[in-house]
Short mmCIF file of C-alpha atoms and ligand atoms in Angstrom, two decimals:
data_model
loop_
_atom_site.label_atom_id
_atom_site.label_comp_id
_atom_site.label_asym_id
_atom_site.label_seq_id
_atom_site.Cartn_x
_atom_site.Cartn_y
_atom_site.Cartn_z
CA MET A 1 0.00 0.00 0.00
CA TRP A 2 1.46 3.38 -1.06
CA ASP A 3 1.24 6.48 1.17
CA PHE A 4 -0.24 8.37 -1.81
CA ASP A 5 -1.68 7.44 -5.19
CA VAL A 6 -0.04 10.47 -6.80
CA LEU A 7 2.90 12.49 -5.43
CA VAL A 8 3.74 15.78 -7.13
CA VAL A 9 7.16 17.40 -6.64
CA GLY A 10 6.91 21.19 -7.10
CA SER A 11 3.87 23.47 -6.67
CA GLY A 12 4.22 25.76 -9.71
CA PRO A 13 1.47 25.86 -12.34
CA GLY A 14 2.33 22.37 -13.64
CA GLY A 15 2.43 20.74 -10.20
CA GLN A 16 -0.69 22.50 -8.91
CA LYS A 17 -2.88 21.57 -11.84
CA ALA A 18 -1.56 17.99 -11.81
CA ALA A 19 -2.37 17.67 -8.10
CA ILE A 20 -5.85 19.17 -8.39
CA ALA A 21 -6.70 17.06 -11.46
CA ALA A 22 -5.61 13.85 -9.67
CA ALA A 23 -7.60 14.87 -6.57
CA LYS A 24 -10.70 15.47 -8.72
CA LEU A 25 -10.24 11.93 -10.00
CA GLU A 26 -10.51 10.87 -6.34
CA ARG A 27 -6.88 9.92 -5.83
CA ARG A 28 -4.93 10.49 -2.60
CA VAL A 29 -2.52 13.24 -3.56
CA ALA A 30 0.40 15.14 -1.98
CA VAL A 31 2.54 18.03 -3.21
CA VAL A 32 6.14 18.55 -2.08
CA GLU A 33 7.28 22.18 -1.93
CA ARG A 34 9.53 24.50 0.06
CA ARG A 35 7.60 26.56 2.63
CA ASN A 36 8.39 29.91 0.98
CA MET A 37 7.79 28.80 -2.62
CA ILE A 38 4.10 27.78 -2.70
CA GLY A 39 2.96 28.55 -6.24
CA GLY A 40 6.44 28.06 -7.67
CA VAL A 41 8.56 30.42 -9.72
CA CYS A 42 5.34 31.56 -11.37
CA ILE A 43 3.89 33.14 -8.22
CA ASN A 44 7.02 33.99 -6.25
CA THR A 45 9.76 35.13 -8.61
CA GLY A 46 8.55 34.94 -12.22
CA THR A 47 5.26 35.58 -13.94
CA ILE A 48 3.19 37.19 -11.20
CA PRO A 49 5.83 39.52 -9.68
CA SER A 50 7.03 40.62 -13.13
CA LYS A 51 3.53 41.26 -14.41
CA THR A 52 2.54 43.12 -11.24
CA LEU A 53 5.68 45.22 -11.52
CA ARG A 54 4.80 45.98 -15.13
CA GLU A 55 1.32 47.12 -14.13
CA ALA A 56 2.80 49.37 -11.42
CA VAL A 57 5.27 50.82 -13.94
CA LEU A 58 2.50 51.55 -16.43
CA HIS A 59 0.30 53.12 -13.78
CA LEU A 60 2.92 55.24 -12.01
CA THR A 61 4.71 56.48 -15.14
CA GLY A 62 1.42 57.24 -16.91
CA LEU A 63 3.19 56.04 -20.06
CA ASN A 64 0.03 54.77 -21.75
CA GLN A 65 -1.80 58.02 -21.07
CA ARG A 66 0.85 60.25 -22.69
CA GLY A 67 -0.86 59.84 -26.07
CA MET A 68 -3.85 61.62 -24.51
CA TYR A 69 -2.32 64.11 -22.07
CA GLY A 70 1.08 64.89 -23.60
CA GLN A 71 4.64 63.59 -23.23
CA SER A 72 5.22 65.25 -19.86
CA TYR A 73 2.30 63.43 -18.20
CA ARG A 74 3.35 61.50 -15.04
CA VAL A 75 1.31 60.10 -12.15
CA LYS A 76 4.35 60.24 -9.82
CA ASP A 77 7.59 62.07 -10.48
CA GLU A 78 10.01 60.11 -8.30
CA ILE A 79 9.11 56.44 -8.56
CA THR A 80 10.95 54.34 -5.96
CA ALA A 81 11.62 50.62 -5.70
CA ALA A 82 9.30 50.61 -2.66
CA ASP A 83 6.44 52.07 -4.76
CA LEU A 84 6.90 49.25 -7.22
CA GLY A 85 7.31 46.52 -4.60
CA ILE A 86 4.23 47.18 -2.44
CA ARG A 87 1.74 45.96 -5.00
CA THR A 88 3.88 42.93 -5.85
CA GLN A 89 3.97 41.71 -2.24
CA HIS A 90 0.21 42.12 -1.97
CA VAL A 91 -0.57 40.21 -5.18
CA VAL A 92 1.90 37.42 -4.43
CA GLY A 93 0.45 37.02 -0.92
CA ARG A 94 -3.10 36.76 -2.24
CA GLU A 95 -2.13 34.29 -4.96
CA VAL A 96 -0.35 32.04 -2.44
CA ASP A 97 -3.54 32.08 -0.30
CA VAL A 98 -5.64 31.08 -3.31
CA ILE A 99 -3.35 28.15 -4.07
CA ARG A 100 -3.23 26.95 -0.45
CA SER A 101 -7.01 27.10 -0.30
CA GLN A 102 -7.43 25.21 -3.60
CA LEU A 103 -5.10 22.46 -2.44
CA SER A 104 -6.75 22.11 0.95
CA ARG A 105 -10.31 22.20 -0.48
CA ASN A 106 -9.31 19.30 -2.71
CA HIS A 107 -7.67 17.43 0.21
CA VAL A 108 -4.20 17.61 -1.34
CA ALA A 109 -1.55 17.21 1.38
CA LEU A 110 1.23 19.82 1.31
CA LEU A 111 4.59 18.39 2.42
CA HIS A 112 7.04 21.21 3.16
CA GLY A 113 10.64 20.73 2.05
CA LEU A 114 12.84 19.68 -0.84
CA GLY A 115 12.17 16.26 -2.30
CA HIS A 116 14.65 13.71 -3.67
CA PHE A 117 14.27 10.16 -4.88
CA VAL A 118 15.30 7.34 -2.56
CA ASP A 119 14.07 4.69 -4.99
CA PRO A 120 11.65 4.78 -7.96
CA HIS A 121 8.56 4.91 -5.69
CA THR A 122 9.98 6.70 -2.62
CA VAL A 123 10.68 10.41 -2.18
CA ALA A 124 12.43 11.82 0.90
CA VAL A 125 11.23 15.32 1.87
CA VAL A 126 13.80 17.35 3.82
CA ASP A 127 12.44 20.49 5.52
CA ASP A 128 14.40 23.67 6.30
CA LYS A 129 15.34 22.29 9.75
CA GLY A 130 16.85 19.19 8.17
CA GLN A 131 14.01 16.87 9.26
CA GLU A 132 13.40 14.06 6.77
CA LEU A 133 10.09 12.43 5.89
CA LYS A 134 9.96 9.48 3.49
CA VAL A 135 6.80 8.99 1.44
CA THR A 136 5.88 6.41 -1.16
CA ALA A 137 3.58 6.82 -4.13
CA GLU A 138 2.30 4.72 -7.00
CA LYS A 139 2.72 7.57 -9.50
CA ILE A 140 5.07 10.55 -9.23
CA ILE A 141 4.89 13.79 -11.21
CA ILE A 142 8.03 15.96 -11.34
CA ALA A 143 7.20 19.66 -11.74
CA THR A 144 10.33 21.26 -10.31
CA GLY A 145 10.69 24.02 -12.91
CA THR A 146 13.87 25.96 -13.59
CA LYS A 147 16.25 28.54 -12.12
CA PRO A 148 18.22 31.28 -13.88
CA ALA A 149 21.41 30.01 -15.51
CA ARG A 150 24.44 31.82 -14.06
CA PRO A 151 27.68 31.81 -16.08
CA ALA A 152 30.51 30.72 -13.75
CA SER A 153 32.71 33.61 -14.88
CA VAL A 154 30.27 36.27 -13.61
CA GLU A 155 30.28 37.31 -9.94
CA PHE A 156 26.64 37.80 -9.00
CA ASP A 157 26.21 39.90 -5.86
CA GLU A 158 22.40 40.33 -5.71
CA HIS A 159 22.62 44.16 -5.95
CA THR A 160 24.84 45.27 -8.83
CA ILE A 161 25.16 42.11 -10.91
CA ILE A 162 21.89 40.21 -10.74
CA ASP A 163 19.66 37.73 -12.54
CA SER A 164 15.88 37.99 -13.03
CA ASP A 165 15.26 36.86 -9.42
CA GLY A 166 17.44 39.75 -8.17
CA ILE A 167 15.30 42.37 -9.95
CA LEU A 168 12.65 41.88 -7.28
CA HIS A 169 15.08 42.85 -4.51
CA LEU A 170 16.54 46.02 -6.04
CA ARG A 171 16.72 48.79 -3.42
CA ASP A 172 16.58 51.63 -5.97
CA VAL A 173 15.46 52.13 -9.53
CA PRO A 174 18.86 52.28 -11.27
CA ASP A 175 19.84 55.20 -13.52
CA SER A 176 21.41 52.80 -16.00
CA MET A 177 21.19 49.08 -16.63
CA VAL A 178 22.78 46.54 -18.95
CA VAL A 179 20.52 43.61 -19.83
CA VAL A 180 22.48 40.61 -21.09
CA GLY A 181 20.24 38.46 -23.28
CA ALA A 182 17.28 39.67 -25.36
CA GLY A 183 15.04 36.67 -24.69
CA VAL A 184 11.48 37.14 -23.42
CA ILE A 185 12.43 37.76 -19.77
CA GLY A 186 15.34 40.08 -20.61
CA ILE A 187 13.37 42.20 -23.04
CA GLU A 188 10.30 42.38 -20.77
CA TYR A 189 12.41 43.80 -17.94
CA ALA A 190 14.39 46.02 -20.36
CA SER A 191 11.12 47.64 -21.47
CA MET A 192 9.85 48.10 -17.89
CA PHE A 193 13.04 49.84 -16.72
CA ALA A 194 13.21 51.92 -19.89
CA ALA A 195 9.64 53.07 -19.15
CA LEU A 196 10.82 54.07 -15.66
CA GLY A 197 13.52 56.26 -17.20
CA THR A 198 16.49 53.93 -16.66
CA LYS A 199 19.02 54.14 -19.50
CA VAL A 200 18.97 50.53 -20.71
CA THR A 201 21.51 48.80 -22.96
CA VAL A 202 20.62 45.35 -24.28
CA VAL A 203 23.45 43.02 -25.33
CA GLU A 204 22.47 39.98 -27.40
CA ARG A 205 24.77 37.38 -28.90
CA ARG A 206 22.42 36.66 -31.80
CA GLU A 207 21.75 39.07 -34.67
CA ARG A 208 18.01 39.19 -33.86
CA MET A 209 15.74 39.07 -30.88
CA LEU A 210 12.48 37.13 -30.37
CA ASP A 211 13.07 35.37 -33.68
CA PHE A 212 10.00 33.17 -33.22
CA CYS A 213 7.75 36.27 -33.45
CA ASP A 214 6.50 38.20 -36.47
CA LEU A 215 9.39 40.26 -37.82
CA GLU A 216 7.32 43.40 -38.43
CA ILE A 217 6.07 43.35 -34.85
CA VAL A 218 9.55 42.85 -33.41
CA GLU A 219 10.71 45.81 -35.52
CA ALA A 220 7.85 47.89 -34.10
CA LEU A 221 8.87 46.89 -30.56
CA LYS A 222 12.51 47.81 -31.20
CA TYR A 223 11.41 51.18 -32.56
CA HIS A 224 9.41 51.83 -29.38
CA LEU A 225 12.20 50.75 -27.09
CA ARG A 226 14.71 52.94 -28.92
CA ASP A 227 12.25 55.77 -28.44
CA LEU A 228 12.53 55.06 -24.69
CA ALA A 229 16.34 55.43 -25.05
CA VAL A 230 17.15 51.70 -25.14
CA THR A 231 20.42 50.90 -26.94
CA PHE A 232 20.73 47.50 -28.64
CA TRP A 233 23.99 45.70 -29.30
CA PHE A 234 23.19 42.64 -31.42
CA GLY A 235 25.80 40.09 -32.47
CA GLU A 236 27.87 41.02 -29.40
CA THR A 237 29.16 38.72 -26.67
CA VAL A 238 29.98 39.73 -23.12
CA ALA A 239 33.64 39.06 -22.33
CA ALA A 240 33.56 40.19 -18.68
CA VAL A 241 31.50 42.05 -16.12
CA GLU A 242 33.74 43.99 -13.74
CA LYS A 243 32.35 45.33 -10.48
CA ARG A 244 33.21 48.97 -9.73
CA SER A 245 32.35 51.32 -6.86
CA ARG A 246 29.55 53.00 -8.84
CA GLY A 247 28.19 49.89 -10.54
CA ALA A 248 29.73 47.52 -13.06
CA LEU A 249 31.56 47.73 -16.35
CA THR A 250 30.36 45.30 -19.01
CA VAL A 251 33.17 44.53 -21.44
CA LEU A 252 32.18 43.08 -24.82
CA GLU A 253 34.38 40.78 -26.90
CA SER A 254 34.43 43.52 -29.55
CA GLY A 255 36.20 45.76 -27.02
CA LYS A 256 33.23 48.01 -26.17
CA LYS A 257 32.79 48.96 -22.53
CA ILE A 258 29.38 49.78 -21.05
CA PRO A 259 29.21 51.39 -17.61
CA ALA A 260 25.95 50.86 -15.68
CA GLU A 261 24.62 50.93 -12.14
CA THR A 262 23.09 47.46 -12.56
CA VAL A 263 23.76 44.50 -14.85
CA MET A 264 20.96 41.97 -15.26
CA TYR A 265 21.85 38.61 -16.71
CA SER A 266 19.01 36.90 -18.50
CA ALA A 267 20.97 34.21 -20.25
CA GLY A 268 18.51 31.31 -20.15
CA ARG A 269 17.30 28.98 -17.43
CA GLU A 270 18.24 25.46 -16.31
CA GLY A 271 16.07 22.62 -14.99
CA MET A 272 15.82 22.23 -11.19
CA THR A 273 16.88 18.60 -11.21
CA GLY A 274 20.21 18.78 -9.40
CA ALA A 275 18.72 18.04 -5.96
CA LEU A 276 16.30 15.31 -7.10
CA ALA A 277 18.78 12.38 -7.07
CA LEU A 278 17.20 11.23 -10.33
CA GLU A 279 19.66 8.33 -10.55
CA ASN A 280 17.80 6.63 -7.66
CA ALA A 281 14.73 6.51 -9.90
CA GLY A 282 16.70 5.36 -12.94
CA LEU A 283 16.40 8.76 -14.65
CA VAL A 284 18.89 11.23 -16.10
CA ALA A 285 18.61 14.91 -16.99
CA ASP A 286 20.28 16.50 -20.02
CA GLY A 287 23.14 19.02 -19.85
CA ARG A 288 20.66 21.84 -19.06
CA GLY A 289 18.92 19.91 -16.30
CA ARG A 290 15.91 19.05 -18.45
CA ILE A 291 14.01 15.74 -18.31
CA GLY A 292 12.89 13.97 -21.51
CA VAL A 293 9.24 12.81 -21.78
CA ASP A 294 6.93 11.10 -24.27
CA GLU A 295 3.61 12.50 -25.60
CA HIS A 296 1.90 11.59 -22.30
CA TYR A 297 4.63 13.41 -20.30
CA ARG A 298 5.96 10.03 -19.10
CA THR A 299 9.68 9.84 -18.40
CA ALA A 300 11.85 6.81 -19.05
CA ALA A 301 10.31 5.31 -15.88
CA GLU A 302 6.67 4.40 -16.74
CA HIS A 303 5.16 5.60 -13.45
CA ILE A 304 7.10 8.90 -13.28
CA TYR A 305 5.93 11.92 -15.26
CA ALA A 306 7.52 15.34 -15.77
CA VAL A 307 5.71 18.56 -16.71
CA GLY A 308 6.30 22.30 -16.96
CA ASP A 309 9.55 24.15 -17.47
CA VAL A 310 11.64 21.18 -16.35
CA ILE A 311 10.85 19.49 -19.69
CA GLY A 312 11.82 22.59 -21.72
CA PHE A 313 10.01 24.48 -24.49
CA PRO A 314 7.71 26.41 -24.42
CA SER A 315 8.27 27.06 -20.70
CA LEU A 316 5.13 29.07 -20.11
CA ALA A 317 2.79 29.01 -17.13
CA ALA A 318 -0.33 28.24 -19.18
CA THR A 319 1.31 25.35 -21.03
CA SER A 320 2.73 23.96 -17.79
CA MET A 321 -0.78 23.89 -16.27
CA GLU A 322 -2.19 21.98 -19.20
CA GLN A 323 0.73 19.52 -19.21
CA GLY A 324 0.11 18.91 -15.49
CA ARG A 325 -3.57 18.19 -16.05
CA ILE A 326 -2.86 15.86 -18.99
CA ALA A 327 -0.12 13.98 -17.10
CA ALA A 328 -2.34 13.51 -14.03
CA HIS A 329 -5.20 12.13 -16.13
CA HIS A 330 -2.84 9.71 -17.84
CA ALA A 331 -1.32 8.66 -14.51
CA CYS A 332 -4.84 8.02 -13.14
CA GLY A 333 -5.83 5.86 -16.11
CA GLU A 334 -8.21 8.43 -17.64
CA PRO A 335 -6.12 9.88 -20.49
CA LEU A 336 -7.08 13.11 -22.27
CA PRO A 337 -6.67 13.78 -26.01
CA GLY A 338 -3.43 15.73 -25.50
CA ILE A 339 -2.39 19.35 -25.71
CA HIS A 340 -4.10 21.47 -28.40
CA HIS A 341 -1.79 22.29 -31.30
CA LEU A 342 -2.73 25.99 -31.13
CA GLN A 343 -0.71 27.49 -28.30
CA PRO A 344 -0.86 31.26 -27.69
CA ILE A 345 2.32 33.20 -26.94
CA GLY A 346 2.13 36.35 -24.81
CA ILE A 347 5.11 38.65 -24.30
CA TYR A 348 4.54 41.37 -21.72
CA THR A 349 6.92 43.94 -23.06
CA ILE A 350 5.83 47.57 -23.12
CA PRO A 351 3.98 47.55 -25.55
CA GLU A 352 2.91 43.92 -25.38
CA ILE A 353 2.98 41.27 -28.11
CA SER A 354 0.83 38.20 -28.58
CA PHE A 355 0.39 35.70 -31.37
CA ILE A 356 -0.98 32.31 -32.28
CA GLY A 357 -0.41 30.07 -35.27
CA ARG A 358 2.19 30.66 -37.94
CA THR A 359 4.37 33.63 -38.84
CA GLU A 360 4.86 35.16 -42.29
CA GLU A 361 8.46 33.95 -42.37
CA ASP A 362 7.52 30.41 -41.46
CA LEU A 363 4.73 30.25 -44.09
CA THR A 364 6.97 31.72 -46.81
CA HIS A 365 9.73 29.30 -45.90
CA SER A 366 7.32 26.36 -46.21
CA HIS A 367 5.88 27.71 -49.52
CA VAL A 368 2.41 28.13 -48.03
CA PRO A 369 0.62 31.05 -49.77
CA PHE A 370 -1.14 33.58 -47.54
CA GLU A 371 -2.71 37.02 -47.61
CA VAL A 372 -2.21 39.64 -44.91
CA GLY A 373 -4.96 41.74 -43.34
CA ILE A 374 -3.89 44.60 -41.08
CA ALA A 375 -5.78 46.86 -38.68
CA ARG A 376 -4.00 49.77 -37.01
CA TYR A 377 -5.28 50.96 -33.65
CA ARG A 378 -4.98 54.59 -34.76
CA GLU A 379 -7.71 53.91 -37.32
CA LEU A 380 -10.04 52.58 -34.63
CA ALA A 381 -12.14 54.90 -32.51
CA ARG A 382 -11.05 53.01 -29.36
CA GLY A 383 -7.39 53.44 -30.34
CA GLN A 384 -7.89 57.21 -30.50
CA ILE A 385 -9.84 57.29 -27.24
CA ILE A 386 -7.12 55.47 -25.28
CA GLY A 387 -4.27 57.24 -27.09
CA ASP A 388 -2.72 54.05 -28.53
CA THR A 389 -1.64 55.13 -31.99
CA TYR A 390 0.98 52.42 -32.58
CA GLY A 391 -0.94 49.17 -31.92
CA MET A 392 -1.77 46.79 -34.76
CA LEU A 393 -3.43 43.46 -35.43
CA LYS A 394 -2.42 41.28 -38.31
CA LEU A 395 -4.27 38.28 -39.74
CA LEU A 396 -2.59 35.74 -42.02
CA VAL A 397 -5.23 34.13 -44.21
CA SER A 398 -5.12 31.14 -46.56
CA PRO A 399 -6.26 32.21 -50.07
CA GLU A 400 -7.53 28.68 -50.70
CA SER A 401 -9.51 27.78 -47.58
CA ARG A 402 -9.83 31.37 -46.25
CA ALA A 403 -8.88 29.91 -42.85
CA LEU A 404 -6.81 31.96 -40.41
CA LEU A 405 -3.22 30.71 -40.41
CA GLY A 406 -1.93 33.14 -37.80
CA VAL A 407 -2.95 36.10 -35.66
CA HIS A 408 -0.36 38.65 -34.47
CA VAL A 409 -1.16 41.55 -32.15
CA PHE A 410 1.01 44.43 -30.91
CA GLY A 411 -0.15 47.12 -28.49
CA THR A 412 -2.67 47.66 -25.70
CA GLY A 413 -4.49 44.50 -24.65
CA ALA A 414 -2.67 42.29 -27.17
CA THR A 415 -2.51 39.28 -24.84
CA GLU A 416 -6.27 39.46 -24.18
CA LEU A 417 -7.37 40.30 -27.72
CA LEU A 418 -5.50 37.37 -29.16
CA HIS A 419 -7.95 34.89 -27.70
CA ILE A 420 -10.70 36.02 -30.10
CA GLY A 421 -8.46 34.89 -32.94
CA GLN A 422 -7.60 31.71 -31.07
CA ALA A 423 -11.31 30.85 -30.70
CA VAL A 424 -11.98 31.45 -34.39
CA MET A 425 -8.95 29.39 -35.43
CA GLY A 426 -9.68 26.62 -32.93
CA CYS A 427 -13.26 26.29 -34.16
CA GLY A 428 -12.14 26.21 -37.81
CA GLY A 429 -13.61 29.65 -38.61
CA THR A 430 -12.61 31.61 -41.71
CA VAL A 431 -11.87 35.26 -42.42
CA ASP A 432 -15.50 35.53 -43.62
CA TYR A 433 -16.79 34.93 -40.10
CA LEU A 434 -14.85 38.01 -38.95
CA VAL A 435 -15.97 40.06 -41.97
CA ASP A 436 -19.62 39.31 -41.16
CA ALA A 437 -19.43 39.51 -37.37
CA VAL A 438 -20.64 42.65 -35.59
CA PHE A 439 -18.26 43.86 -32.86
CA ASN A 440 -19.03 46.22 -30.02
CA TYR A 441 -18.09 49.78 -30.91
CA PRO A 442 -15.79 51.42 -29.99
CA THR A 443 -13.50 48.48 -29.06
CA LEU A 444 -10.03 47.25 -29.90
CA ALA A 445 -11.72 43.93 -30.77
CA GLU A 446 -13.08 45.71 -33.82
CA SER A 447 -9.55 45.42 -35.21
CA TYR A 448 -10.45 41.83 -36.17
CA LYS A 449 -13.18 43.06 -38.50
CA VAL A 450 -10.98 45.79 -40.00
CA ALA A 451 -8.10 43.35 -40.60
CA ALA A 452 -10.49 40.72 -41.97
CA LEU A 453 -11.97 43.25 -44.43
CA ASP A 454 -8.44 44.23 -45.46
CA ALA A 455 -7.51 40.59 -46.14
CA ALA A 456 -10.81 39.84 -47.89
CA ASN A 457 -10.40 42.89 -50.17
CA LYS A 458 -6.88 41.82 -51.11
CA LEU A 459 -8.08 38.28 -51.82
CA ARG A 460 -10.86 39.64 -54.03
CA ARG A 461 -8.33 41.75 -55.96
CA VAL A 462 -6.13 38.74 -56.63
CA ALA A 463 -9.19 36.71 -57.72
CA ARG A 464 -10.25 39.47 -60.14
CA PHE A 465 -6.78 39.59 -61.71
CA GLU A 466 -6.90 35.84 -62.22
CA LEU A 467 -10.14 36.02 -64.29
C1 FAD B 501 10.72 36.65 -14.81
C2 FAD B 501 9.77 35.64 -15.41
C3 FAD B 501 8.63 36.06 -16.04
C4 FAD B 501 7.75 35.14 -16.59
N1 FAD B 501 6.63 35.59 -17.20
C5 FAD B 501 5.75 34.71 -17.73
C6 FAD B 501 4.55 35.16 -18.33
O1 FAD B 501 4.29 36.35 -18.40
N2 FAD B 501 3.70 34.24 -18.81
C7 FAD B 501 3.95 32.90 -18.73
O2 FAD B 501 3.13 32.09 -19.18
N3 FAD B 501 5.09 32.44 -18.18
C8 FAD B 501 5.98 33.32 -17.67
N4 FAD B 501 7.13 32.86 -17.08
C9 FAD B 501 7.37 31.41 -17.07
C10 FAD B 501 6.56 30.73 -15.96
O3 FAD B 501 6.86 31.33 -14.72
C11 FAD B 501 6.90 29.28 -15.97
O4 FAD B 501 6.60 28.74 -17.24
C12 FAD B 501 6.12 28.49 -14.92
O5 FAD B 501 6.32 29.01 -13.64
C13 FAD B 501 6.59 27.03 -14.94
O6 FAD B 501 5.82 26.31 -14.07
P1 FAD B 501 6.31 24.93 -13.47
O7 FAD B 501 5.09 24.21 -13.02
O8 FAD B 501 7.22 24.23 -14.38
O9 FAD B 501 7.10 25.26 -12.12
P2 FAD B 501 7.75 26.54 -11.45
O10 FAD B 501 6.79 27.67 -11.42
O11 FAD B 501 9.09 26.76 -12.04
O12 FAD B 501 7.90 26.02 -9.96
C14 FAD B 501 8.64 24.87 -9.66
C15 FAD B 501 8.59 24.67 -8.17
O13 FAD B 501 9.24 23.44 -7.86
C16 FAD B 501 9.91 23.59 -6.64
N5 FAD B 501 10.98 22.61 -6.54
C17 FAD B 501 12.11 22.53 -7.27
N6 FAD B 501 12.84 21.47 -6.89
C18 FAD B 501 12.15 20.89 -5.88
C19 FAD B 501 12.40 19.77 -5.07
N7 FAD B 501 13.49 19.01 -5.22
N8 FAD B 501 11.49 19.46 -4.11
C20 FAD B 501 10.36 20.22 -3.94
N9 FAD B 501 10.08 21.29 -4.70
C21 FAD B 501 10.97 21.61 -5.65
C22 FAD B 501 10.46 25.01 -6.67
O14 FAD B 501 10.64 25.46 -5.33
C23 FAD B 501 9.35 25.75 -7.37
O15 FAD B 501 8.49 26.32 -6.43
C24 FAD B 501 8.02 33.75 -16.51
C25 FAD B 501 9.17 33.32 -15.85
C26 FAD B 501 10.05 34.25 -15.31
C27 FAD B 501 11.28 33.76 -14.60
#
């Protein structure tokens, strides 16, 4: 007899949803997690703090209202780290309460501590006082997430040279900042600090950033960030970061030197598998600490599953949740169809980006013909009302089936608006549905109709030329 039917290691989005799903299927479930990390990276150091910080930045700087009230508009002149932090602590606290309550309502036991395998069915949980509890389970789901990768050559000190976790503990809003790595996390924080008035320099080894996104939208983002005084160095590698009394000097391999009060490294993340003693369960992680799984999220050991960031791409909270739910159902003998092929991407830069489906580059590369329909927020009444004159929505439409192949949004509300396109695509709708649909007026959602009309008109023109 096992202590639990399902044991989940890690309480981030993947672990939580796996535990709740197994509990709903009437299994005896426990979650292993450190006392101060309920909710995982998502709630404590990643998604929720960064998005709350972003909201505080937008509110206090009045950035989004400057289109209406002029470039000098500010809600608060001197924005401090404390101003930014207050809201974050509140939101994180409330979210942790919600998760605790959900787990307890569903009778999921919470075992405080770090877990490691003793054998394939036994996990030892060691709490912060060193006390060890051994528990056995029929099925085990690993949802231990990731931590920031720290190059050995860089001396992190939590104040001057930091990673994305360190951002949350900054005592002041720095005058200048170097962001190493223009991935999603790096560029989100770069845009937030630029909005606060910090002079940001982004250093990226590759020639492009966010290369999985629509090129035109990334160009629009770069234009906006440059307008906020962000400097980009693409195709540049950091040779050294030297600590100085007034900050740090970032030295590039090309010989350039960039002085800044703070340097934030955002050079990828690695799987939190080092403490799991995977070898005792017959498992191995790859060089970046990631665990390999099959389509049911099963590892090489049939009864052990892995979900969320610890299995790698796409490393998003929403995807991790769904993986957790699917893995739990499979582990409980009630498998689900699997993850939907349409996965939305949301990037909370200022301004934000969201897309679903394919990009122009990808379609062109695969020789799939498409037509483009564009709506610009400045042509929408709602865009004028809210002062967003740069936003845009782009539809990629198949000339043959008239189906939507991709939806790309840039500007206010992009991450919310996208889901209209997702619903149409997911239900097999065509551009004609959007042409015929009546949208509330004045809304940003109306951009779907404007873009659909644009695409439909272009398709009609091509058809007329072909006669
Ligand atoms: C700065 C930042 C911003 C982000 N913004 C977004 C965003 O806007 N949208 C989005 O979708 N995603 C975002 N993400 C990604 C998102 O946070 C992750 O995809 C998500 O948290 C992954 O969930 P997970 O279930 O894999 O576990 P995680 O949230 O990574 O949590 C894993 C948990 O496992 C615990 N754990 C690890 N090892 C053990 C062990 N041995 N024993 C017990 N417990 C253990 C850890 O303490 C941790 O609490 C962001 C990430 C970062 C860092």
